[in-house]
Amino acid sequence: MSAFAFVFPGQGSQSVGMLDAWGDHPVVGETLAEASQALGEDLAALIRSGPKEALDLTANTQPVMLAASIACYRAWLAESGRPPAVVAGHSLGEYSALVAAGVLSLADAVPLVRLRAQAMQDAVPVGAGAMAAILGLDAEAVRAGCAEAEAATGESVQAANYNDPKQTVISGSKLAVDKACELLKAAGAKRALQLAVSAPFHSSLMKPAAERLRQRLVDVALAVPAIPVLNNIDVAVESAPAAIRDALYRQAFGPVRWVETVQALKARGVTTVVECGPGKVLAGLVKRVDAELAALNIFDPASLAETKGALA
């Protein structure tokens, strides 16, 4: 039987009604109720009815995506009973992976990611930071363009998400991001697409947010993973709580090394990667990193049944 991994999506995959297809599935309902109780807010109503503007607020998106992804994961366990060989998550999705692996309880994780989101939003005034997706250049060229933009502006911009071999997201001050986009288009980028985000995630400007997160992490109970979790910042598996806390702290202002994460999954013998949670972003990235890997999804009962059949 081939080994499979689960990966969990981050911010940007949310949509109003994204769990509607589950209907009254008891596991999904129980998970949303548990997450809502932990936060003192009705997350199920926000997912079901929006409005979109509220769902897209970073402080709401992060706990909502965590709860939705874990609802899909628990539905999978209830239907198939087969845990993955290894898990990983993209940015916020790393917290979903840690819950799936038993490191964090959902009740602890939901308020933790709410604090993470609020700290990120507070770290940089709205409009002062920016992010952009650079398409058609390799990562080395993107890093070189960012360094040139920093030298030209005196402000910071870095590679934030290494999503696939020809897509790297950059993040930093708006002035430096704009300059980097100009330079990278001149260097041959097919597109430099400004992203609709409220803060420059995974950049050095997030260090104040990371410090607030680190202070909270000290008080959060972490268990030894029941399933290996590949982290974003080092593309490594950690089991000691102190090492996991440190990786989450550094992840807030360091890059998401997704290309290397997918490569590391394959190196561990994984042949199928299952995106667990709303959207299909990660499955697409997996195929662009390595076309030999099978990529599946679990976001509704139909996709769960299809994945269950494929992994039988």
PDB file of C-alpha atoms in Angstrom:
ATOM      1  CA  MET A   1       0.000   0.000   0.000  1.00  0.00           C
ATOM      2  CA  SER A   2       1.498   3.316  -1.039  1.00  0.00           C
ATOM      3  CA  ALA A   3       2.212   6.008   1.533  1.00  0.00           C
ATOM      4  CA  PHE A   4       0.117   9.148   1.463  1.00  0.00           C
ATOM      5  CA  ALA A   5       0.494  12.565   3.080  1.00  0.00           C
ATOM      6  CA  PHE A   6      -2.097  15.138   4.071  1.00  0.00           C
ATOM      7  CA  VAL A   7      -1.447  18.830   3.511  1.00  0.00           C
ATOM      8  CA  PHE A   8      -3.575  21.652   4.884  1.00  0.00           C
ATOM      9  CA  PRO A   9      -4.345  24.951   3.110  1.00  0.00           C
ATOM     10  CA  GLY A  10      -3.745  28.454   4.429  1.00  0.00           C
ATOM     11  CA  GLN A  11      -5.327  31.841   4.049  1.00  0.00           C
ATOM     12  CA  GLY A  12      -6.873  32.556   0.652  1.00  0.00           C
ATOM     13  CA  SER A  13      -8.772  29.275   0.217  1.00  0.00           C
ATOM     14  CA  GLN A  14     -11.815  30.438   2.199  1.00  0.00           C
ATOM     15  CA  SER A  15     -15.221  31.101   0.650  1.00  0.00           C
ATOM     16  CA  VAL A  16     -18.726  31.662   1.976  1.00  0.00           C
ATOM     17  CA  GLY A  17     -20.593  28.346   2.085  1.00  0.00           C
ATOM     18  CA  MET A  18     -17.406  26.301   1.735  1.00  0.00           C
ATOM     19  CA  LEU A  19     -18.723  23.499   3.981  1.00  0.00           C
ATOM     20  CA  ASP A  20     -22.327  23.487   2.752  1.00  0.00           C
ATOM     21  CA  ALA A  21     -21.929  20.198   0.865  1.00  0.00           C
ATOM     22  CA  TRP A  22     -21.340  18.370   4.165  1.00  0.00           C
ATOM     23  CA  GLY A  23     -24.960  19.103   5.153  1.00  0.00           C
ATOM     24  CA  ASP A  24     -25.601  17.850   8.672  1.00  0.00           C
ATOM     25  CA  HIS A  25     -22.571  15.539   8.812  1.00  0.00           C
ATOM     26  CA  PRO A  26     -22.231  15.030  12.586  1.00  0.00           C
ATOM     27  CA  VAL A  27     -18.422  15.152  12.736  1.00  0.00           C
ATOM     28  CA  VAL A  28     -18.264  18.409  10.784  1.00  0.00           C
ATOM     29  CA  GLY A  29     -20.948  19.986  12.954  1.00  0.00           C
ATOM     30  CA  GLU A  30     -19.286  18.832  16.180  1.00  0.00           C
ATOM     31  CA  THR A  31     -15.905  20.210  15.068  1.00  0.00           C
ATOM     32  CA  LEU A  32     -17.320  23.623  14.196  1.00  0.00           C
ATOM     33  CA  ALA A  33     -19.198  23.714  17.500  1.00  0.00           C
ATOM     34  CA  GLU A  34     -15.986  22.890  19.391  1.00  0.00           C
ATOM     35  CA  ALA A  35     -14.054  25.614  17.559  1.00  0.00           C
ATOM     36  CA  SER A  36     -16.859  28.140  18.082  1.00  0.00           C
ATOM     37  CA  GLN A  37     -16.966  27.430  21.806  1.00  0.00           C
ATOM     38  CA  ALA A  38     -13.185  27.885  22.076  1.00  0.00           C
ATOM     39  CA  LEU A  39     -13.437  31.314  20.458  1.00  0.00           C
ATOM     40  CA  GLY A  40     -16.781  32.395  21.870  1.00  0.00           C
ATOM     41  CA  GLU A  41     -18.066  33.108  18.358  1.00  0.00           C
ATOM     42  CA  ASP A  42     -20.309  31.243  15.915  1.00  0.00           C
ATOM     43  CA  LEU A  43     -17.806  30.206  13.255  1.00  0.00           C
ATOM     44  CA  ALA A  44     -20.328  27.905  11.585  1.00  0.00           C
ATOM     45  CA  ALA A  45     -22.630  30.862  10.883  1.00  0.00           C
ATOM     46  CA  LEU A  46     -19.752  32.902   9.462  1.00  0.00           C
ATOM     47  CA  ILE A  47     -18.738  30.023   7.179  1.00  0.00           C
ATOM     48  CA  ARG A  48     -22.313  29.390   6.099  1.00  0.00           C
ATOM     49  CA  SER A  49     -23.539  32.954   5.579  1.00  0.00           C
ATOM     50  CA  GLY A  50     -20.563  35.308   5.594  1.00  0.00           C
ATOM     51  CA  PRO A  51     -20.611  38.101   4.691  1.00  0.00           C
ATOM     52  CA  LYS A  52     -17.519  37.669   2.545  1.00  0.00           C
ATOM     53  CA  GLU A  53     -15.961  40.862   3.913  1.00  0.00           C
ATOM     54  CA  ALA A  54     -16.097  39.432   7.433  1.00  0.00           C
ATOM     55  CA  LEU A  55     -14.861  35.989   6.358  1.00  0.00           C
ATOM     56  CA  ASP A  56     -11.905  37.582   4.566  1.00  0.00           C
ATOM     57  CA  LEU A  57     -10.724  39.559   7.601  1.00  0.00           C
ATOM     58  CA  THR A  58      -7.419  37.975   8.638  1.00  0.00           C
ATOM     59  CA  ALA A  59      -8.534  37.696  12.272  1.00  0.00           C
ATOM     60  CA  ASN A  60     -11.536  35.615  11.123  1.00  0.00           C
ATOM     61  CA  THR A  61      -9.993  33.763   8.185  1.00  0.00           C
ATOM     62  CA  GLN A  62      -7.282  32.064  10.206  1.00  0.00           C
ATOM     63  CA  PRO A  63      -9.512  30.402  12.852  1.00  0.00           C
ATOM     64  CA  VAL A  64     -12.173  29.631  10.236  1.00  0.00           C
ATOM     65  CA  MET A  65      -9.746  27.869   7.890  1.00  0.00           C
ATOM     66  CA  LEU A  66      -8.264  25.919  10.787  1.00  0.00           C
ATOM     67  CA  ALA A  67     -11.698  24.747  11.943  1.00  0.00           C
ATOM     68  CA  ALA A  68     -12.856  23.901   8.420  1.00  0.00           C
ATOM     69  CA  SER A  69      -9.716  21.904   7.633  1.00  0.00           C
ATOM     70  CA  ILE A  70      -9.897  19.917  10.866  1.00  0.00           C
ATOM     71  CA  ALA A  71     -13.599  19.249  10.209  1.00  0.00           C
ATOM     72  CA  CYS A  72     -12.647  17.717   6.852  1.00  0.00           C
ATOM     73  CA  TYR A  73      -9.825  15.728   8.467  1.00  0.00           C
ATOM     74  CA  ARG A  74     -12.043  14.323  11.206  1.00  0.00           C
ATOM     75  CA  ALA A  75     -14.658  13.401   8.613  1.00  0.00           C
ATOM     76  CA  TRP A  76     -11.934  11.480   6.772  1.00  0.00           C
ATOM     77  CA  LEU A  77     -10.955   9.584   9.922  1.00  0.00           C
ATOM     78  CA  ALA A  78     -14.601   8.822  10.665  1.00  0.00           C
ATOM     79  CA  GLU A  79     -15.165   7.497   7.141  1.00  0.00           C
ATOM     80  CA  SER A  80     -11.886   5.669   6.522  1.00  0.00           C
ATOM     81  CA  GLY A  81      -9.980   5.446   9.773  1.00  0.00           C
ATOM     82  CA  ARG A  82      -6.647   5.711   7.973  1.00  0.00           C
ATOM     83  CA  PRO A  83      -4.285   8.435   9.171  1.00  0.00           C
ATOM     84  CA  PRO A  84      -1.628   9.749   6.763  1.00  0.00           C
ATOM     85  CA  ALA A  85       2.044   8.814   7.043  1.00  0.00           C
ATOM     86  CA  VAL A  86       3.072  12.465   7.373  1.00  0.00           C
ATOM     87  CA  VAL A  87       1.374  15.887   7.399  1.00  0.00           C
ATOM     88  CA  ALA A  88       2.310  19.442   6.470  1.00  0.00           C
ATOM     89  CA  GLY A  89       0.529  22.760   6.041  1.00  0.00           C
ATOM     90  CA  HIS A  90       1.020  25.934   4.045  1.00  0.00           C
ATOM     91  CA  SER A  91       1.559  28.888   6.421  1.00  0.00           C
ATOM     92  CA  LEU A  92      -1.562  28.927   8.618  1.00  0.00           C
ATOM     93  CA  GLY A  93      -2.117  25.327   7.461  1.00  0.00           C
ATOM     94  CA  GLU A  94       0.819  24.252   9.619  1.00  0.00           C
ATOM     95  CA  TYR A  95      -1.414  24.790  12.658  1.00  0.00           C
ATOM     96  CA  SER A  96      -4.038  22.490  11.119  1.00  0.00           C
ATOM     97  CA  ALA A  97      -1.296  19.901  10.556  1.00  0.00           C
ATOM     98  CA  LEU A  98      -0.243  20.162  14.210  1.00  0.00           C
ATOM     99  CA  VAL A  99      -3.848  19.649  15.365  1.00  0.00           C
ATOM    100  CA  ALA A 100      -4.204  16.656  13.033  1.00  0.00           C
ATOM    101  CA  ALA A 101      -0.984  15.201  14.467  1.00  0.00           C
ATOM    102  CA  GLY A 102      -2.222  15.607  18.047  1.00  0.00           C
ATOM    103  CA  VAL A 103       0.361  18.261  18.976  1.00  0.00           C
ATOM    104  CA  LEU A 104      -2.217  20.977  19.623  1.00  0.00           C
ATOM    105  CA  SER A 105      -5.824  20.585  20.719  1.00  0.00           C
ATOM    106  CA  LEU A 106      -8.368  22.325  18.512  1.00  0.00           C
ATOM    107  CA  ALA A 107      -9.585  24.250  21.559  1.00  0.00           C
ATOM    108  CA  ASP A 108      -6.084  25.670  22.081  1.00  0.00           C
ATOM    109  CA  ALA A 109      -5.278  26.162  18.402  1.00  0.00           C
ATOM    110  CA  VAL A 110      -8.303  28.293  17.482  1.00  0.00           C
ATOM    111  CA  PRO A 111      -7.612  31.169  19.902  1.00  0.00           C
ATOM    112  CA  LEU A 112      -3.897  30.842  19.165  1.00  0.00           C
ATOM    113  CA  VAL A 113      -4.359  31.495  15.459  1.00  0.00           C
ATOM    114  CA  ARG A 114      -6.776  34.335  16.248  1.00  0.00           C
ATOM    115  CA  LEU A 115      -3.990  35.966  18.270  1.00  0.00           C
ATOM    116  CA  ARG A 116      -1.508  35.235  15.458  1.00  0.00           C
ATOM    117  CA  ALA A 117      -3.805  36.916  12.953  1.00  0.00           C
ATOM    118  CA  GLN A 118      -4.422  39.967  15.135  1.00  0.00           C
ATOM    119  CA  ALA A 119      -0.724  40.333  15.888  1.00  0.00           C
ATOM    120  CA  MET A 120       0.109  40.192  12.176  1.00  0.00           C
ATOM    121  CA  GLN A 121      -2.520  42.813  11.400  1.00  0.00           C
ATOM    122  CA  ASP A 122      -1.292  45.087  14.187  1.00  0.00           C
ATOM    123  CA  ALA A 123       2.400  44.814  13.228  1.00  0.00           C
ATOM    124  CA  VAL A 124       2.150  46.964  10.086  1.00  0.00           C
ATOM    125  CA  PRO A 125      -0.373  49.742   9.328  1.00  0.00           C
ATOM    126  CA  VAL A 126      -2.851  48.809   6.591  1.00  0.00           C
ATOM    127  CA  GLY A 127      -1.435  49.973   3.265  1.00  0.00           C
ATOM    128  CA  ALA A 128       2.172  50.165   4.457  1.00  0.00           C
ATOM    129  CA  GLY A 129       2.926  46.569   3.507  1.00  0.00           C
ATOM    130  CA  ALA A 130       2.268  44.493   0.408  1.00  0.00           C
ATOM    131  CA  MET A 131       2.697  41.063  -1.154  1.00  0.00           C
ATOM    132  CA  ALA A 132       3.009  40.067  -4.805  1.00  0.00           C
ATOM    133  CA  ALA A 133       3.193  36.785  -6.703  1.00  0.00           C
ATOM    134  CA  ILE A 134       6.081  36.634  -9.164  1.00  0.00           C
ATOM    135  CA  LEU A 135       5.383  34.222 -12.012  1.00  0.00           C
ATOM    136  CA  GLY A 136       7.833  32.842 -14.532  1.00  0.00           C
ATOM    137  CA  LEU A 137      11.141  33.372 -12.721  1.00  0.00           C
ATOM    138  CA  ASP A 138      13.099  30.939 -10.591  1.00  0.00           C
ATOM    139  CA  ALA A 139      13.576  31.592  -6.896  1.00  0.00           C
ATOM    140  CA  GLU A 140      17.206  32.707  -7.194  1.00  0.00           C
ATOM    141  CA  ALA A 141      16.254  35.446  -9.653  1.00  0.00           C
ATOM    142  CA  VAL A 142      13.443  36.574  -7.362  1.00  0.00           C
ATOM    143  CA  ARG A 143      15.768  36.807  -4.373  1.00  0.00           C
ATOM    144  CA  ALA A 144      18.243  38.825  -6.441  1.00  0.00           C
ATOM    145  CA  GLY A 145      15.494  41.241  -7.489  1.00  0.00           C
ATOM    146  CA  CYS A 146      14.395  41.668  -3.877  1.00  0.00           C
ATOM    147  CA  ALA A 147      17.966  42.443  -2.790  1.00  0.00           C
ATOM    148  CA  GLU A 148      18.232  45.048  -5.555  1.00  0.00           C
ATOM    149  CA  ALA A 149      14.912  46.605  -4.528  1.00  0.00           C
ATOM    150  CA  GLU A 150      16.028  46.793  -0.893  1.00  0.00           C
ATOM    151  CA  ALA A 151      19.236  48.529  -1.926  1.00  0.00           C
ATOM    152  CA  ALA A 152      17.300  50.999  -4.095  1.00  0.00           C
ATOM    153  CA  THR A 153      14.613  51.875  -1.536  1.00  0.00           C
ATOM    154  CA  GLY A 154      16.256  51.299   1.824  1.00  0.00           C
ATOM    155  CA  GLU A 155      13.192  49.289   2.842  1.00  0.00           C
ATOM    156  CA  SER A 156      12.593  45.555   3.198  1.00  0.00           C
ATOM    157  CA  VAL A 157      11.215  42.969   0.765  1.00  0.00           C
ATOM    158  CA  GLN A 158      11.839  39.230   0.814  1.00  0.00           C
ATOM    159  CA  ALA A 159      10.756  35.992  -0.790  1.00  0.00           C
ATOM    160  CA  ALA A 160       7.885  34.847   1.445  1.00  0.00           C
ATOM    161  CA  ASN A 161       6.353  31.769  -0.208  1.00  0.00           C
ATOM    162  CA  TYR A 162       8.260  29.409  -2.489  1.00  0.00           C
ATOM    163  CA  ASN A 163       5.099  27.943  -3.978  1.00  0.00           C
ATOM    164  CA  ASP A 164       6.341  26.179  -7.100  1.00  0.00           C
ATOM    165  CA  PRO A 165       9.499  26.338  -9.214  1.00  0.00           C
ATOM    166  CA  LYS A 166       8.186  29.327 -11.182  1.00  0.00           C
ATOM    167  CA  GLN A 167       5.972  31.038  -8.582  1.00  0.00           C
ATOM    168  CA  THR A 168       7.435  32.886  -5.621  1.00  0.00           C
ATOM    169  CA  VAL A 169       5.491  35.338  -3.476  1.00  0.00           C
ATOM    170  CA  ILE A 170       7.376  38.377  -2.175  1.00  0.00           C
ATOM    171  CA  SER A 171       6.474  40.401   0.905  1.00  0.00           C
ATOM    172  CA  GLY A 172       7.584  43.618   2.586  1.00  0.00           C
ATOM    173  CA  SER A 173       7.017  47.351   2.578  1.00  0.00           C
ATOM    174  CA  LYS A 174       4.781  48.608  -0.232  1.00  0.00           C
ATOM    175  CA  LEU A 175       7.549  50.799  -1.648  1.00  0.00           C
ATOM    176  CA  ALA A 176      10.053  47.946  -1.774  1.00  0.00           C
ATOM    177  CA  VAL A 177       7.518  45.422  -3.136  1.00  0.00           C
ATOM    178  CA  ASP A 178       6.520  47.839  -5.904  1.00  0.00           C
ATOM    179  CA  LYS A 179      10.190  48.383  -6.788  1.00  0.00           C
ATOM    180  CA  ALA A 180      10.882  44.650  -6.772  1.00  0.00           C
ATOM    181  CA  CYS A 181       7.918  44.018  -9.083  1.00  0.00           C
ATOM    182  CA  GLU A 182       9.258  46.633 -11.507  1.00  0.00           C
ATOM    183  CA  LEU A 183      12.746  45.096 -11.455  1.00  0.00           C
ATOM    184  CA  LEU A 184      11.522  41.514 -11.726  1.00  0.00           C
ATOM    185  CA  LYS A 185       9.288  42.271 -14.708  1.00  0.00           C
ATOM    186  CA  ALA A 186      12.302  43.858 -16.372  1.00  0.00           C
ATOM    187  CA  ALA A 187      14.253  40.685 -15.544  1.00  0.00           C
ATOM    188  CA  GLY A 188      11.725  38.521 -17.394  1.00  0.00           C
ATOM    189  CA  ALA A 189       8.908  37.713 -14.971  1.00  0.00           C
ATOM    190  CA  LYS A 190       5.718  36.843 -16.860  1.00  0.00           C
ATOM    191  CA  ARG A 191       3.624  38.545 -14.196  1.00  0.00           C
ATOM    192  CA  ALA A 192       4.080  40.418 -10.939  1.00  0.00           C
ATOM    193  CA  LEU A 193       0.637  40.187  -9.389  1.00  0.00           C
ATOM    194  CA  GLN A 194      -0.179  42.272  -6.320  1.00  0.00           C
ATOM    195  CA  LEU A 195      -2.108  40.179  -3.795  1.00  0.00           C
ATOM    196  CA  ALA A 196      -5.207  41.350  -1.914  1.00  0.00           C
ATOM    197  CA  VAL A 197      -3.813  40.891   1.592  1.00  0.00           C
ATOM    198  CA  SER A 198      -4.006  43.045   4.692  1.00  0.00           C
ATOM    199  CA  ALA A 199      -0.418  42.587   5.891  1.00  0.00           C
ATOM    200  CA  PRO A 200       3.024  41.582   4.541  1.00  0.00           C
ATOM    201  CA  PHE A 201       3.006  38.018   5.864  1.00  0.00           C
ATOM    202  CA  HIS A 202       6.224  36.002   6.241  1.00  0.00           C
ATOM    203  CA  SER A 203       8.451  39.077   6.002  1.00  0.00           C
ATOM    204  CA  SER A 204      10.815  40.665   8.510  1.00  0.00           C
ATOM    205  CA  LEU A 205       8.095  43.265   9.182  1.00  0.00           C
ATOM    206  CA  MET A 206       6.219  40.500  11.027  1.00  0.00           C
ATOM    207  CA  LYS A 207       8.834  40.193  13.800  1.00  0.00           C
ATOM    208  CA  PRO A 208       6.714  42.183  16.308  1.00  0.00           C
ATOM    209  CA  ALA A 209       3.842  39.785  15.608  1.00  0.00           C
ATOM    210  CA  ALA A 210       6.155  36.817  16.056  1.00  0.00           C
ATOM    211  CA  GLU A 211       7.218  38.104  19.481  1.00  0.00           C
ATOM    212  CA  ARG A 212       3.577  38.306  20.611  1.00  0.00           C
ATOM    213  CA  LEU A 213       3.014  34.809  19.250  1.00  0.00           C
ATOM    214  CA  ARG A 214       6.076  33.459  21.077  1.00  0.00           C
ATOM    215  CA  GLN A 215       4.817  34.857  24.379  1.00  0.00           C
ATOM    216  CA  ARG A 216       1.474  33.091  23.913  1.00  0.00           C
ATOM    217  CA  LEU A 217       3.057  29.825  22.758  1.00  0.00           C
ATOM    218  CA  VAL A 218       4.825  29.476  26.110  1.00  0.00           C
ATOM    219  CA  ASP A 219       1.435  28.939  27.756  1.00  0.00           C
ATOM    220  CA  VAL A 220       0.035  26.506  25.170  1.00  0.00           C
ATOM    221  CA  ALA A 221       0.354  22.786  25.882  1.00  0.00           C
ATOM    222  CA  LEU A 222       2.059  20.837  23.087  1.00  0.00           C
ATOM    223  CA  ALA A 223       2.217  17.049  22.845  1.00  0.00           C
ATOM    224  CA  VAL A 224       4.682  14.844  20.993  1.00  0.00           C
ATOM    225  CA  PRO A 225       3.332  14.384  17.428  1.00  0.00           C
ATOM    226  CA  ALA A 226       1.462  11.141  16.752  1.00  0.00           C
ATOM    227  CA  ILE A 227       2.189  11.732  13.042  1.00  0.00           C
ATOM    228  CA  PRO A 228       5.357  13.406  11.692  1.00  0.00           C
ATOM    229  CA  VAL A 229       4.795  17.085  10.834  1.00  0.00           C
ATOM    230  CA  LEU A 230       7.052  18.712   8.229  1.00  0.00           C
ATOM    231  CA  ASN A 231       7.368  22.351   9.200  1.00  0.00           C
ATOM    232  CA  ASN A 232       7.531  25.348   6.832  1.00  0.00           C
ATOM    233  CA  ILE A 233      10.591  27.138   8.098  1.00  0.00           C
ATOM    234  CA  ASP A 234      13.150  24.305   8.189  1.00  0.00           C
ATOM    235  CA  VAL A 235      11.357  21.591   6.166  1.00  0.00           C
ATOM    236  CA  ALA A 236      12.073  19.420   9.194  1.00  0.00           C
ATOM    237  CA  VAL A 237      10.198  17.097  11.532  1.00  0.00           C
ATOM    238  CA  GLU A 238      10.388  18.127  15.192  1.00  0.00           C
ATOM    239  CA  SER A 239       9.077  16.237  18.202  1.00  0.00           C
ATOM    240  CA  ALA A 240      10.246  18.330  21.165  1.00  0.00           C
ATOM    241  CA  PRO A 241       7.696  20.983  22.197  1.00  0.00           C
ATOM    242  CA  ALA A 242      10.407  23.664  22.504  1.00  0.00           C
ATOM    243  CA  ALA A 243      11.556  23.029  18.929  1.00  0.00           C
ATOM    244  CA  ILE A 244       7.971  23.135  17.626  1.00  0.00           C
ATOM    245  CA  ARG A 245       7.339  26.448  19.409  1.00  0.00           C
ATOM    246  CA  ASP A 246      10.533  27.922  17.975  1.00  0.00           C
ATOM    247  CA  ALA A 247       9.636  26.822  14.435  1.00  0.00           C
ATOM    248  CA  LEU A 248       6.184  28.438  14.729  1.00  0.00           C
ATOM    249  CA  TYR A 249       7.771  31.655  16.005  1.00  0.00           C
ATOM    250  CA  ARG A 250      10.244  31.806  13.095  1.00  0.00           C
ATOM    251  CA  GLN A 251       7.585  30.818  10.557  1.00  0.00           C
ATOM    252  CA  ALA A 252       5.705  34.070  11.253  1.00  0.00           C
ATOM    253  CA  PHE A 253       8.494  36.156   9.705  1.00  0.00           C
ATOM    254  CA  GLY A 254      10.291  33.551   7.597  1.00  0.00           C
ATOM    255  CA  PRO A 255       9.479  31.966   4.232  1.00  0.00           C
ATOM    256  CA  VAL A 256       7.116  29.088   3.498  1.00  0.00           C
ATOM    257  CA  ARG A 257       9.392  26.596   1.726  1.00  0.00           C
ATOM    258  CA  TRP A 258       6.641  24.723  -0.072  1.00  0.00           C
ATOM    259  CA  VAL A 259       8.682  23.434  -3.026  1.00  0.00           C
ATOM    260  CA  GLU A 260      11.135  21.790  -0.642  1.00  0.00           C
ATOM    261  CA  THR A 261       8.267  20.493   1.509  1.00  0.00           C
ATOM    262  CA  VAL A 262       6.744  18.633  -1.438  1.00  0.00           C
ATOM    263  CA  GLN A 263      10.169  17.277  -2.372  1.00  0.00           C
ATOM    264  CA  ALA A 264      10.695  16.141   1.223  1.00  0.00           C
ATOM    265  CA  LEU A 265       7.347  14.342   1.238  1.00  0.00           C
ATOM    266  CA  LYS A 266       8.404  12.384  -1.827  1.00  0.00           C
ATOM    267  CA  ALA A 267      11.790  11.621  -0.263  1.00  0.00           C
ATOM    268  CA  ARG A 268       9.911  10.031   2.660  1.00  0.00           C
ATOM    269  CA  GLY A 269       8.242   7.596   0.267  1.00  0.00           C
ATOM    270  CA  VAL A 270       4.989   9.490  -0.246  1.00  0.00           C
ATOM    271  CA  THR A 271       3.366   8.837  -3.622  1.00  0.00           C
ATOM    272  CA  THR A 272       0.025  10.612  -3.046  1.00  0.00           C
ATOM    273  CA  VAL A 273      -0.554  14.022  -1.460  1.00  0.00           C
ATOM    274  CA  VAL A 274      -4.071  14.805  -0.238  1.00  0.00           C
ATOM    275  CA  GLU A 275      -5.107  18.420   0.294  1.00  0.00           C
ATOM    276  CA  CYS A 276      -7.459  18.392   3.283  1.00  0.00           C
ATOM    277  CA  GLY A 277      -9.644  21.452   3.614  1.00  0.00           C
ATOM    278  CA  PRO A 278     -11.408  24.019   1.456  1.00  0.00           C
ATOM    279  CA  GLY A 279     -10.023  24.831  -1.992  1.00  0.00           C
ATOM    280  CA  LYS A 280      -7.629  23.152  -4.395  1.00  0.00           C
ATOM    281  CA  VAL A 281      -4.620  25.475  -4.270  1.00  0.00           C
ATOM    282  CA  LEU A 282      -2.122  23.084  -2.728  1.00  0.00           C
ATOM    283  CA  ALA A 283      -3.015  20.136  -4.946  1.00  0.00           C
ATOM    284  CA  GLY A 284      -2.227  22.306  -7.960  1.00  0.00           C
ATOM    285  CA  LEU A 285       1.095  23.402  -6.464  1.00  0.00           C
ATOM    286  CA  VAL A 286       2.035  19.793  -5.694  1.00  0.00           C
ATOM    287  CA  LYS A 287       1.615  18.818  -9.346  1.00  0.00           C
ATOM    288  CA  ARG A 288       3.690  21.770 -10.493  1.00  0.00           C
ATOM    289  CA  VAL A 289       6.482  20.841  -8.099  1.00  0.00           C
ATOM    290  CA  ASP A 290       6.473  17.145  -9.048  1.00  0.00           C
ATOM    291  CA  ALA A 291       4.174  15.776 -11.731  1.00  0.00           C
ATOM    292  CA  GLU A 292       4.907  12.194 -10.612  1.00  0.00           C
ATOM    293  CA  LEU A 293       3.035  12.710  -7.338  1.00  0.00           C
ATOM    294  CA  ALA A 294      -0.688  12.033  -7.290  1.00  0.00           C
ATOM    295  CA  ALA A 295      -2.670  14.939  -5.838  1.00  0.00           C
ATOM    296  CA  LEU A 296      -6.136  14.470  -4.331  1.00  0.00           C
ATOM    297  CA  ASN A 297      -8.551  16.576  -2.260  1.00  0.00           C
ATOM    298  CA  ILE A 298     -10.949  16.279   0.649  1.00  0.00           C
ATOM    299  CA  PHE A 299     -13.291  19.264   0.878  1.00  0.00           C
ATOM    300  CA  ASP A 300     -16.755  17.650   0.588  1.00  0.00           C
ATOM    301  CA  PRO A 301     -18.336  14.169   0.777  1.00  0.00           C
ATOM    302  CA  ALA A 302     -17.824  13.498  -2.927  1.00  0.00           C
ATOM    303  CA  SER A 303     -14.098  14.299  -2.870  1.00  0.00           C
ATOM    304  CA  LEU A 304     -13.707  12.264   0.336  1.00  0.00           C
ATOM    305  CA  ALA A 305     -15.291   9.248  -1.342  1.00  0.00           C
ATOM    306  CA  GLU A 306     -13.092   9.695  -4.416  1.00  0.00           C
ATOM    307  CA  THR A 307      -9.942   9.931  -2.286  1.00  0.00           C
ATOM    308  CA  LYS A 308     -10.986   6.928  -0.218  1.00  0.00           C
ATOM    309  CA  GLY A 309     -11.428   4.908  -3.396  1.00  0.00           C
ATOM    310  CA  ALA A 310      -8.095   6.032  -4.823  1.00  0.00           C
ATOM    311  CA  LEU A 311      -6.233   5.088  -1.633  1.00  0.00           C
ATOM    312  CA  ALA A 312      -8.006   1.762  -1.105  1.00  0.00           C
TER     313      ALA A 312
END
